[in-house]
Amino acid sequence: MVSIVHGNAQQNLGTSGLESSTHSSQGSAIPTNEVQRLISRGQLSEAETRLDSLASQQPEPAGVERMRGMIHYQRNEFAAANSAFEKAIMQDPKDLQATQMRGVTLYRMGQPAAAIPLLERANTPIASDNADGTYVLAVCYLDVHRYDDARRIFAQQYKLPVDSAASYLFMGRMLLRRNYPVESEQMTRKALEIEPRLPLAHLLLGQLALSRSQAAEAVVEFEAERKINPMDGEVYERLGDSYLRALRYEDAQQALNCALLLEPNSTGPYILLGQVLLKRDDALTALNYLMRAEHMDPNNHLTHLLLGQAYRALGRKEDATREYKSAESIQNSVENPK
């Protein structure tokens, strides 16, 4: 999402910020617009050279430091970007683009508390033009544990009533994404208090239970979700995974067959069915499902590992060795990318 902030702000560099400066002139706008075109085309070094030339003018044309900040931002040089945006704001306190991008930059530097006042200042007037700055503000609220403020922002973005069950469930999902599982569960249970048959709430609680390796609790949640939301293939896939972990292999197989009917192009149910059937000593049927998964996604190391187990159970040692080597090679490429 932050990269989109950068893109949207880039599109506006030659407009709102420049227009806000009372010192800019028609003549100075022409070279800065040319620099903007260079930045938009990714010609950063050439744009930087032009900016250095413009910066030597007295007074410095409006927008130069903001553009310099954008160049540094695109290069992931966040400290330098922050300094440039700060200078742009000192030159023109009404430059909302520079204000927002300094807030986004501070967020990228791991300083959400410092980013919030800047993002709040820029948010109201330009939120309709750049919703992603609003998203970053909400994430900053999450990271400093201002959950009610974050919920308000997300509810506005997604046009939800602020105190609705859906608003609390959305917060639960975002908190889980930010790795706050305890707070995620609290928000999700609050959503169910408001609306006991809210779709996807039990699914999220089941995912939280699985993350804690509590298979029995996960089964309860996914079964509850199935009653509310019986046409969602992910529910059956998660339920099958939970049954597998709870050693309920027959139930797992039935749930995963349902998942396949609803989501035939997803590799997850095929892989899980392969695991279940290996547990049930049916290596030949497991092989068929795993070969289908491998055809759909040949770069999944778990699929090759399970294929190796299936071939070994069938006495096909050469095929098993080949699959184990493939699994190891894929895993090594993930752990040690070039």
mmCIF file of C-alpha atoms in Angstrom:
data_model
loop_
_atom_site.group_PDB
_atom_site.id
_atom_site.type_symbol
_atom_site.label_atom_id
_atom_site.label_comp_id
_atom_site.label_asym_id
_atom_site.label_seq_id
_atom_site.Cartn_x
_atom_site.Cartn_y
_atom_site.Cartn_z
ATOM 1 C CA MET A 1 0.000 0.000 0.000
ATOM 2 C CA VAL A 2 2.854 2.420 0.779
ATOM 3 C CA SER A 3 4.184 2.103 -2.758
ATOM 4 C CA ILE A 4 0.793 3.303 -4.015
ATOM 5 C CA VAL A 5 0.998 6.277 -1.678
ATOM 6 C CA HIS A 6 4.272 7.136 -3.349
ATOM 7 C CA GLY A 7 2.753 6.757 -6.787
ATOM 8 C CA ASN A 8 -0.295 8.898 -6.063
ATOM 9 C CA ALA A 9 1.744 11.566 -4.358
ATOM 10 C CA GLN A 10 4.084 11.587 -7.346
ATOM 11 C CA GLN A 11 1.198 12.293 -9.665
ATOM 12 C CA ASN A 12 0.249 15.312 -7.555
ATOM 13 C CA LEU A 13 3.743 16.738 -7.134
ATOM 14 C CA GLY A 14 3.250 19.334 -9.810
ATOM 15 C CA THR A 15 -0.226 20.372 -8.716
ATOM 16 C CA SER A 16 -1.516 20.926 -5.201
ATOM 17 C CA GLY A 17 1.819 21.543 -3.503
ATOM 18 C CA LEU A 18 3.013 23.940 -6.165
ATOM 19 C CA GLU A 19 -0.300 25.756 -6.269
ATOM 20 C CA SER A 20 -0.189 26.255 -2.498
ATOM 21 C CA SER A 21 3.034 28.246 -2.612
ATOM 22 C CA THR A 22 2.498 32.008 -2.708
ATOM 23 C CA HIS A 23 6.074 32.577 -3.921
ATOM 24 C CA SER A 24 6.030 30.434 -7.045
ATOM 25 C CA SER A 25 5.882 32.073 -10.466
ATOM 26 C CA GLN A 26 4.760 31.017 -13.924
ATOM 27 C CA GLY A 27 8.380 30.851 -15.031
ATOM 28 C CA SER A 28 9.595 28.626 -12.216
ATOM 29 C CA ALA A 29 6.686 26.202 -12.667
ATOM 30 C CA ILE A 30 7.916 25.254 -16.153
ATOM 31 C CA PRO A 31 11.306 23.738 -15.121
ATOM 32 C CA THR A 32 9.818 22.046 -12.069
ATOM 33 C CA ASN A 33 7.159 20.484 -14.281
ATOM 34 C CA GLU A 34 9.931 19.189 -16.522
ATOM 35 C CA VAL A 35 11.653 17.672 -13.503
ATOM 36 C CA GLN A 36 8.381 16.061 -12.507
ATOM 37 C CA ARG A 37 8.162 14.390 -15.914
ATOM 38 C CA LEU A 38 11.679 13.003 -15.466
ATOM 39 C CA ILE A 39 10.745 11.595 -12.054
ATOM 40 C CA SER A 40 7.583 10.056 -13.451
ATOM 41 C CA ARG A 41 9.656 8.279 -16.115
ATOM 42 C CA GLY A 42 12.105 6.990 -13.510
ATOM 43 C CA GLN A 43 14.982 9.141 -14.734
ATOM 44 C CA LEU A 44 16.024 9.960 -11.191
ATOM 45 C CA SER A 45 19.663 10.906 -11.731
ATOM 46 C CA GLU A 46 18.785 13.373 -14.483
ATOM 47 C CA ALA A 47 15.959 14.770 -12.382
ATOM 48 C CA GLU A 48 18.318 15.192 -9.428
ATOM 49 C CA THR A 49 20.802 17.106 -11.573
ATOM 50 C CA ARG A 50 18.065 19.461 -12.723
ATOM 51 C CA LEU A 51 16.901 19.960 -9.142
ATOM 52 C CA ASP A 52 20.429 20.868 -8.023
ATOM 53 C CA SER A 53 20.446 23.555 -10.688
ATOM 54 C CA LEU A 54 17.049 24.863 -9.641
ATOM 55 C CA ALA A 55 18.047 24.842 -5.962
ATOM 56 C CA SER A 56 20.809 27.373 -6.696
ATOM 57 C CA GLN A 57 18.216 29.976 -7.684
ATOM 58 C CA GLN A 58 17.111 32.643 -5.242
ATOM 59 C CA PRO A 59 14.497 32.135 -4.090
ATOM 60 C CA GLU A 60 14.456 28.378 -4.594
ATOM 61 C CA PRO A 61 11.443 27.448 -6.771
ATOM 62 C CA ALA A 62 8.514 25.923 -4.930
ATOM 63 C CA GLY A 63 8.354 22.155 -5.037
ATOM 64 C CA VAL A 64 12.078 21.512 -5.480
ATOM 65 C CA GLU A 65 12.646 20.004 -2.038
ATOM 66 C CA ARG A 66 9.468 17.949 -2.258
ATOM 67 C CA MET A 67 10.652 16.484 -5.554
ATOM 68 C CA ARG A 68 14.089 15.854 -4.048
ATOM 69 C CA GLY A 69 12.353 14.006 -1.238
ATOM 70 C CA MET A 70 10.456 11.866 -3.739
ATOM 71 C CA ILE A 71 13.701 10.899 -5.478
ATOM 72 C CA HIS A 72 15.228 9.789 -2.185
ATOM 73 C CA TYR A 73 12.000 8.003 -1.259
ATOM 74 C CA GLN A 74 12.027 6.015 -4.490
ATOM 75 C CA ARG A 75 15.601 4.993 -3.752
ATOM 76 C CA ASN A 76 14.597 3.897 -0.223
ATOM 77 C CA GLU A 77 16.884 6.598 1.190
ATOM 78 C CA PHE A 78 14.412 7.453 3.888
ATOM 79 C CA ALA A 79 16.582 9.637 6.143
ATOM 80 C CA ALA A 80 17.475 11.878 3.192
ATOM 81 C CA ALA A 81 13.844 11.895 2.034
ATOM 82 C CA ASN A 82 12.700 12.920 5.495
ATOM 83 C CA SER A 83 15.153 15.844 5.533
ATOM 84 C CA ALA A 84 14.014 17.026 2.119
ATOM 85 C CA PHE A 85 10.321 16.845 2.982
ATOM 86 C CA GLU A 86 11.005 18.649 6.262
ATOM 87 C CA LYS A 87 12.698 21.470 4.359
ATOM 88 C CA ALA A 88 9.799 21.617 1.888
ATOM 89 C CA ILE A 89 7.347 22.022 4.774
ATOM 90 C CA MET A 90 9.480 24.778 6.339
ATOM 91 C CA GLN A 91 9.401 26.627 3.020
ATOM 92 C CA ASP A 92 5.649 26.146 2.627
ATOM 93 C CA PRO A 93 3.672 24.904 5.659
ATOM 94 C CA LYS A 94 0.620 24.488 3.396
ATOM 95 C CA ASP A 95 2.366 21.904 1.201
ATOM 96 C CA LEU A 96 0.121 18.960 2.056
ATOM 97 C CA GLN A 97 1.851 16.560 -0.327
ATOM 98 C CA ALA A 98 5.189 17.088 1.396
ATOM 99 C CA THR A 99 3.472 16.818 4.770
ATOM 100 C CA GLN A 100 1.856 13.519 3.873
ATOM 101 C CA MET A 101 4.988 12.066 2.306
ATOM 102 C CA ARG A 102 7.071 13.023 5.325
ATOM 103 C CA GLY A 103 4.548 11.133 7.463
ATOM 104 C CA VAL A 104 4.718 8.108 5.160
ATOM 105 C CA THR A 105 8.519 8.279 5.214
ATOM 106 C CA LEU A 106 8.619 8.341 9.015
ATOM 107 C CA TYR A 107 6.296 5.314 9.016
ATOM 108 C CA ARG A 108 8.712 3.511 6.704
ATOM 109 C CA MET A 109 11.503 4.456 9.123
ATOM 110 C CA GLY A 110 9.650 2.718 11.949
ATOM 111 C CA GLN A 111 8.454 5.901 13.656
ATOM 112 C CA PRO A 112 4.625 5.665 13.617
ATOM 113 C CA ALA A 113 4.143 7.998 16.584
ATOM 114 C CA ALA A 114 6.091 10.756 14.834
ATOM 115 C CA ALA A 115 4.262 10.089 11.571
ATOM 116 C CA ILE A 116 0.751 10.432 12.999
ATOM 117 C CA PRO A 117 0.573 14.261 13.463
ATOM 118 C CA LEU A 118 1.786 14.804 9.891
ATOM 119 C CA LEU A 119 -0.602 12.263 8.404
ATOM 120 C CA GLU A 120 -3.482 13.690 10.436
ATOM 121 C CA ARG A 121 -2.708 17.181 9.176
ATOM 122 C CA ALA A 122 -2.629 16.038 5.553
ATOM 123 C CA ASN A 123 -5.447 13.511 5.774
ATOM 124 C CA THR A 124 -8.636 15.587 5.876
ATOM 125 C CA PRO A 125 -8.114 17.831 2.849
ATOM 126 C CA ILE A 126 -6.646 15.211 0.476
ATOM 127 C CA ALA A 127 -8.054 11.915 1.710
ATOM 128 C CA SER A 128 -10.421 11.758 -1.249
ATOM 129 C CA ASP A 129 -7.460 12.105 -3.636
ATOM 130 C CA ASN A 130 -5.106 9.715 -1.862
ATOM 131 C CA ALA A 131 -6.832 7.046 0.194
ATOM 132 C CA ASP A 132 -3.553 5.237 0.755
ATOM 133 C CA GLY A 133 -2.244 7.989 3.003
ATOM 134 C CA THR A 134 -5.334 7.371 5.072
ATOM 135 C CA TYR A 135 -4.461 3.656 5.208
ATOM 136 C CA VAL A 136 -0.956 4.440 6.486
ATOM 137 C CA LEU A 137 -2.440 6.682 9.165
ATOM 138 C CA ALA A 138 -4.702 3.829 10.293
ATOM 139 C CA VAL A 139 -1.760 1.412 10.425
ATOM 140 C CA CYS A 140 0.206 3.932 12.498
ATOM 141 C CA TYR A 141 -2.727 4.087 14.918
ATOM 142 C CA LEU A 142 -2.566 0.285 15.170
ATOM 143 C CA ASP A 143 1.141 0.322 15.921
ATOM 144 C CA VAL A 144 0.750 2.817 18.757
ATOM 145 C CA HIS A 145 -2.315 0.919 20.065
ATOM 146 C CA ARG A 146 -4.880 3.623 19.291
ATOM 147 C CA TYR A 147 -7.360 0.987 18.165
ATOM 148 C CA ASP A 148 -10.521 3.095 18.282
ATOM 149 C CA ASP A 149 -8.898 5.694 16.023
ATOM 150 C CA ALA A 150 -7.751 2.973 13.624
ATOM 151 C CA ARG A 151 -11.223 1.437 13.569
ATOM 152 C CA ARG A 152 -12.758 4.822 12.775
ATOM 153 C CA ILE A 153 -10.373 5.327 9.840
ATOM 154 C CA PHE A 154 -10.916 1.850 8.416
ATOM 155 C CA ALA A 155 -14.684 2.169 8.815
ATOM 156 C CA GLN A 156 -14.640 5.433 6.881
ATOM 157 C CA GLN A 157 -12.520 3.917 4.127
ATOM 158 C CA TYR A 158 -14.738 0.870 3.728
ATOM 159 C CA LYS A 159 -18.004 2.724 4.348
ATOM 160 C CA LEU A 160 -18.900 0.721 7.456
ATOM 161 C CA PRO A 161 -20.773 2.006 10.516
ATOM 162 C CA VAL A 162 -18.040 2.783 13.033
ATOM 163 C CA ASP A 163 -19.485 0.694 15.873
ATOM 164 C CA SER A 164 -20.806 -2.148 13.730
ATOM 165 C CA ALA A 165 -19.875 -5.810 13.981
ATOM 166 C CA ALA A 166 -18.240 -5.573 10.558
ATOM 167 C CA SER A 167 -16.051 -2.711 11.765
ATOM 168 C CA TYR A 168 -14.801 -4.743 14.734
ATOM 169 C CA LEU A 169 -14.196 -7.802 12.549
ATOM 170 C CA PHE A 170 -12.219 -5.698 10.090
ATOM 171 C CA MET A 171 -10.078 -4.525 12.997
ATOM 172 C CA GLY A 172 -9.604 -8.140 14.057
ATOM 173 C CA ARG A 173 -8.243 -9.003 10.627
ATOM 174 C CA MET A 174 -5.938 -5.999 10.500
ATOM 175 C CA LEU A 175 -4.618 -6.673 13.987
ATOM 176 C CA LEU A 176 -3.827 -10.258 13.036
ATOM 177 C CA ARG A 177 -2.039 -9.006 9.941
ATOM 178 C CA ARG A 178 0.045 -6.708 12.153
ATOM 179 C CA ASN A 179 0.795 -9.694 14.427
ATOM 180 C CA TYR A 180 -1.329 -8.658 17.399
ATOM 181 C CA PRO A 181 -3.177 -11.982 17.962
ATOM 182 C CA VAL A 182 -4.537 -11.231 21.455
ATOM 183 C CA GLU A 183 -6.043 -7.914 20.381
ATOM 184 C CA SER A 184 -7.285 -9.532 17.164
ATOM 185 C CA GLU A 185 -9.245 -12.115 19.136
ATOM 186 C CA GLN A 186 -10.708 -9.449 21.420
ATOM 187 C CA MET A 187 -11.979 -7.423 18.462
ATOM 188 C CA THR A 188 -13.388 -10.491 16.720
ATOM 189 C CA ARG A 189 -15.255 -11.670 19.800
ATOM 190 C CA LYS A 190 -16.649 -8.149 20.192
ATOM 191 C CA ALA A 191 -17.935 -8.422 16.624
ATOM 192 C CA LEU A 192 -19.710 -11.680 17.471
ATOM 193 C CA GLU A 193 -21.267 -10.111 20.563
ATOM 194 C CA ILE A 194 -22.853 -7.506 18.302
ATOM 195 C CA GLU A 195 -23.822 -9.947 15.529
ATOM 196 C CA PRO A 196 -23.574 -13.641 16.543
ATOM 197 C CA ARG A 197 -24.033 -14.934 12.977
ATOM 198 C CA LEU A 198 -21.517 -12.629 11.355
ATOM 199 C CA PRO A 199 -19.794 -14.444 8.451
ATOM 200 C CA LEU A 200 -16.007 -14.882 8.624
ATOM 201 C CA ALA A 201 -15.726 -14.119 12.362
ATOM 202 C CA HIS A 202 -15.459 -17.772 13.427
ATOM 203 C CA LEU A 203 -13.104 -18.343 10.494
ATOM 204 C CA LEU A 204 -10.734 -15.751 11.943
ATOM 205 C CA LEU A 205 -11.027 -17.209 15.446
ATOM 206 C CA GLY A 206 -10.232 -20.634 14.015
ATOM 207 C CA GLN A 207 -7.141 -19.277 12.311
ATOM 208 C CA LEU A 208 -6.029 -17.777 15.607
ATOM 209 C CA ALA A 209 -6.555 -21.136 17.325
ATOM 210 C CA LEU A 210 -4.515 -22.927 14.653
ATOM 211 C CA SER A 211 -1.709 -20.393 15.116
ATOM 212 C CA ARG A 212 -1.616 -21.475 18.765
ATOM 213 C CA SER A 213 -1.653 -25.183 17.726
ATOM 214 C CA GLN A 214 -5.029 -25.604 19.427
ATOM 215 C CA ALA A 215 -6.578 -27.981 16.901
ATOM 216 C CA ALA A 216 -9.656 -28.911 18.962
ATOM 217 C CA GLU A 217 -10.557 -25.258 19.523
ATOM 218 C CA ALA A 218 -9.985 -24.541 15.833
ATOM 219 C CA VAL A 219 -12.378 -27.362 14.892
ATOM 220 C CA VAL A 220 -15.104 -25.789 17.038
ATOM 221 C CA GLU A 221 -14.674 -22.408 15.367
ATOM 222 C CA PHE A 222 -14.505 -23.731 11.803
ATOM 223 C CA GLU A 223 -17.555 -25.934 12.372
ATOM 224 C CA ALA A 224 -19.416 -22.861 13.605
ATOM 225 C CA GLU A 225 -18.320 -20.958 10.511
ATOM 226 C CA ARG A 226 -19.486 -23.809 8.265
ATOM 227 C CA LYS A 227 -23.018 -23.485 9.666
ATOM 228 C CA ILE A 228 -23.077 -19.757 8.936
ATOM 229 C CA ASN A 229 -21.109 -19.745 5.696
ATOM 230 C CA PRO A 230 -21.501 -23.161 4.001
ATOM 231 C CA MET A 231 -20.408 -22.123 0.495
ATOM 232 C CA ASP A 232 -16.904 -20.875 1.342
ATOM 233 C CA GLY A 233 -14.231 -23.346 0.219
ATOM 234 C CA GLU A 234 -11.642 -21.896 2.583
ATOM 235 C CA VAL A 235 -13.798 -22.883 5.560
ATOM 236 C CA TYR A 236 -13.673 -26.549 4.536
ATOM 237 C CA GLU A 237 -9.950 -26.385 3.805
ATOM 238 C CA ARG A 238 -9.235 -24.932 7.245
ATOM 239 C CA LEU A 239 -11.596 -27.411 8.842
ATOM 240 C CA GLY A 240 -9.864 -30.286 7.067
ATOM 241 C CA ASP A 241 -6.489 -29.013 8.268
ATOM 242 C CA SER A 242 -7.813 -28.836 11.830
ATOM 243 C CA TYR A 243 -9.253 -32.359 11.669
ATOM 244 C CA LEU A 244 -5.896 -33.581 10.352
ATOM 245 C CA ARG A 245 -4.053 -32.012 13.270
ATOM 246 C CA ALA A 246 -6.633 -33.480 15.666
ATOM 247 C CA LEU A 247 -5.972 -36.944 14.103
ATOM 248 C CA ARG A 248 -9.555 -37.139 12.812
ATOM 249 C CA TYR A 249 -8.534 -38.402 9.380
ATOM 250 C CA GLU A 250 -11.914 -39.507 8.048
ATOM 251 C CA ASP A 251 -13.499 -36.172 8.957
ATOM 252 C CA ALA A 252 -10.531 -34.388 7.406
ATOM 253 C CA GLN A 253 -10.948 -36.269 4.142
ATOM 254 C CA GLN A 254 -14.651 -35.438 3.948
ATOM 255 C CA ALA A 255 -14.083 -31.742 4.659
ATOM 256 C CA LEU A 256 -11.281 -31.504 2.087
ATOM 257 C CA ASN A 257 -13.402 -33.193 -0.573
ATOM 258 C CA CYS A 258 -15.963 -30.435 0.019
ATOM 259 C CA ALA A 259 -13.201 -27.851 -0.310
ATOM 260 C CA LEU A 260 -12.176 -29.317 -3.674
ATOM 261 C CA LEU A 261 -15.704 -29.064 -5.029
ATOM 262 C CA LEU A 262 -15.871 -25.382 -4.095
ATOM 263 C CA GLU A 263 -12.261 -24.437 -4.922
ATOM 264 C CA PRO A 264 -10.998 -26.840 -7.620
ATOM 265 C CA ASN A 265 -8.148 -24.529 -8.647
ATOM 266 C CA SER A 266 -6.625 -24.178 -5.175
ATOM 267 C CA THR A 267 -3.619 -26.377 -4.362
ATOM 268 C CA GLY A 268 -4.215 -26.353 -0.593
ATOM 269 C CA PRO A 269 -6.958 -29.028 -0.455
ATOM 270 C CA TYR A 270 -4.997 -31.343 -2.778
ATOM 271 C CA ILE A 271 -1.890 -31.125 -0.616
ATOM 272 C CA LEU A 272 -3.846 -31.652 2.593
ATOM 273 C CA LEU A 273 -5.698 -34.607 1.065
ATOM 274 C CA GLY A 274 -2.349 -36.088 0.149
ATOM 275 C CA GLN A 275 -1.265 -35.794 3.780
ATOM 276 C CA VAL A 276 -4.516 -37.293 5.071
ATOM 277 C CA LEU A 277 -4.376 -40.247 2.687
ATOM 278 C CA LEU A 278 -0.768 -40.965 3.587
ATOM 279 C CA LYS A 279 -1.858 -41.053 7.221
ATOM 280 C CA ARG A 280 -4.599 -43.512 6.192
ATOM 281 C CA ASP A 281 -2.036 -45.739 4.375
ATOM 282 C CA ASP A 282 -3.515 -45.006 0.961
ATOM 283 C CA ALA A 283 -0.362 -43.891 -0.815
ATOM 284 C CA LEU A 284 -1.658 -44.575 -4.319
ATOM 285 C CA THR A 285 -4.661 -42.247 -3.989
ATOM 286 C CA ALA A 286 -2.487 -39.716 -2.163
ATOM 287 C CA LEU A 287 -0.114 -39.770 -5.137
ATOM 288 C CA ASN A 288 -2.897 -38.775 -7.525
ATOM 289 C CA TYR A 289 -3.873 -35.721 -5.468
ATOM 290 C CA LEU A 290 -0.269 -34.680 -4.922
ATOM 291 C CA MET A 291 0.575 -34.991 -8.615
ATOM 292 C CA ARG A 292 -2.346 -32.686 -9.349
ATOM 293 C CA ALA A 293 -1.029 -30.180 -6.814
ATOM 294 C CA GLU A 294 2.462 -30.416 -8.309
ATOM 295 C CA HIS A 295 1.068 -29.779 -11.785
ATOM 296 C CA MET A 296 -0.714 -26.652 -10.535
ATOM 297 C CA ASP A 297 2.269 -25.369 -8.550
ATOM 298 C CA PRO A 298 5.591 -27.133 -9.262
ATOM 299 C CA ASN A 299 7.534 -24.868 -6.892
ATOM 300 C CA ASN A 300 5.937 -25.935 -3.605
ATOM 301 C CA HIS A 301 8.550 -27.844 -1.619
ATOM 302 C CA LEU A 302 5.940 -29.472 0.654
ATOM 303 C CA THR A 303 4.243 -31.069 -2.365
ATOM 304 C CA HIS A 304 7.528 -32.637 -3.489
ATOM 305 C CA LEU A 305 8.280 -33.800 0.052
ATOM 306 C CA LEU A 306 4.916 -35.535 0.283
ATOM 307 C CA LEU A 307 5.358 -36.991 -3.199
ATOM 308 C CA GLY A 308 8.617 -38.478 -1.981
ATOM 309 C CA GLN A 309 6.810 -40.066 0.953
ATOM 310 C CA ALA A 310 4.109 -41.457 -1.340
ATOM 311 C CA TYR A 311 6.632 -42.938 -3.758
ATOM 312 C CA ARG A 312 8.626 -44.428 -0.885
ATOM 313 C CA ALA A 313 5.475 -46.044 0.528
ATOM 314 C CA LEU A 314 4.834 -47.546 -2.928
ATOM 315 C CA GLY A 315 8.401 -48.887 -3.141
ATOM 316 C CA ARG A 316 9.448 -46.513 -5.941
ATOM 317 C CA LYS A 317 12.795 -45.500 -4.461
ATOM 318 C CA GLU A 318 14.212 -43.620 -7.459
ATOM 319 C CA ASP A 319 11.106 -41.497 -7.791
ATOM 320 C CA ALA A 320 11.150 -40.835 -4.035
ATOM 321 C CA THR A 321 14.782 -39.734 -4.167
ATOM 322 C CA ARG A 322 14.054 -37.401 -7.075
ATOM 323 C CA GLU A 323 11.186 -35.732 -5.216
ATOM 324 C CA TYR A 324 13.188 -35.346 -2.006
ATOM 325 C CA LYS A 325 15.954 -33.654 -3.986
ATOM 326 C CA SER A 326 13.421 -31.348 -5.643
ATOM 327 C CA ALA A 327 11.975 -30.427 -2.259
ATOM 328 C CA GLU A 328 15.436 -29.685 -0.879
ATOM 329 C CA SER A 329 16.407 -27.618 -3.913
ATOM 330 C CA ILE A 330 13.238 -25.496 -3.718
ATOM 331 C CA GLN A 331 13.644 -24.964 0.010
ATOM 332 C CA ASN A 332 17.282 -23.926 -0.408
ATOM 333 C CA SER A 333 16.371 -21.451 -3.135
ATOM 334 C CA VAL A 334 13.804 -19.872 -0.814
ATOM 335 C CA GLU A 335 16.161 -19.693 2.159
ATOM 336 C CA ASN A 336 19.174 -18.554 0.111
ATOM 337 C CA PRO A 337 17.914 -16.437 -2.797
ATOM 338 C CA LYS A 338 20.548 -15.191 -5.209
#
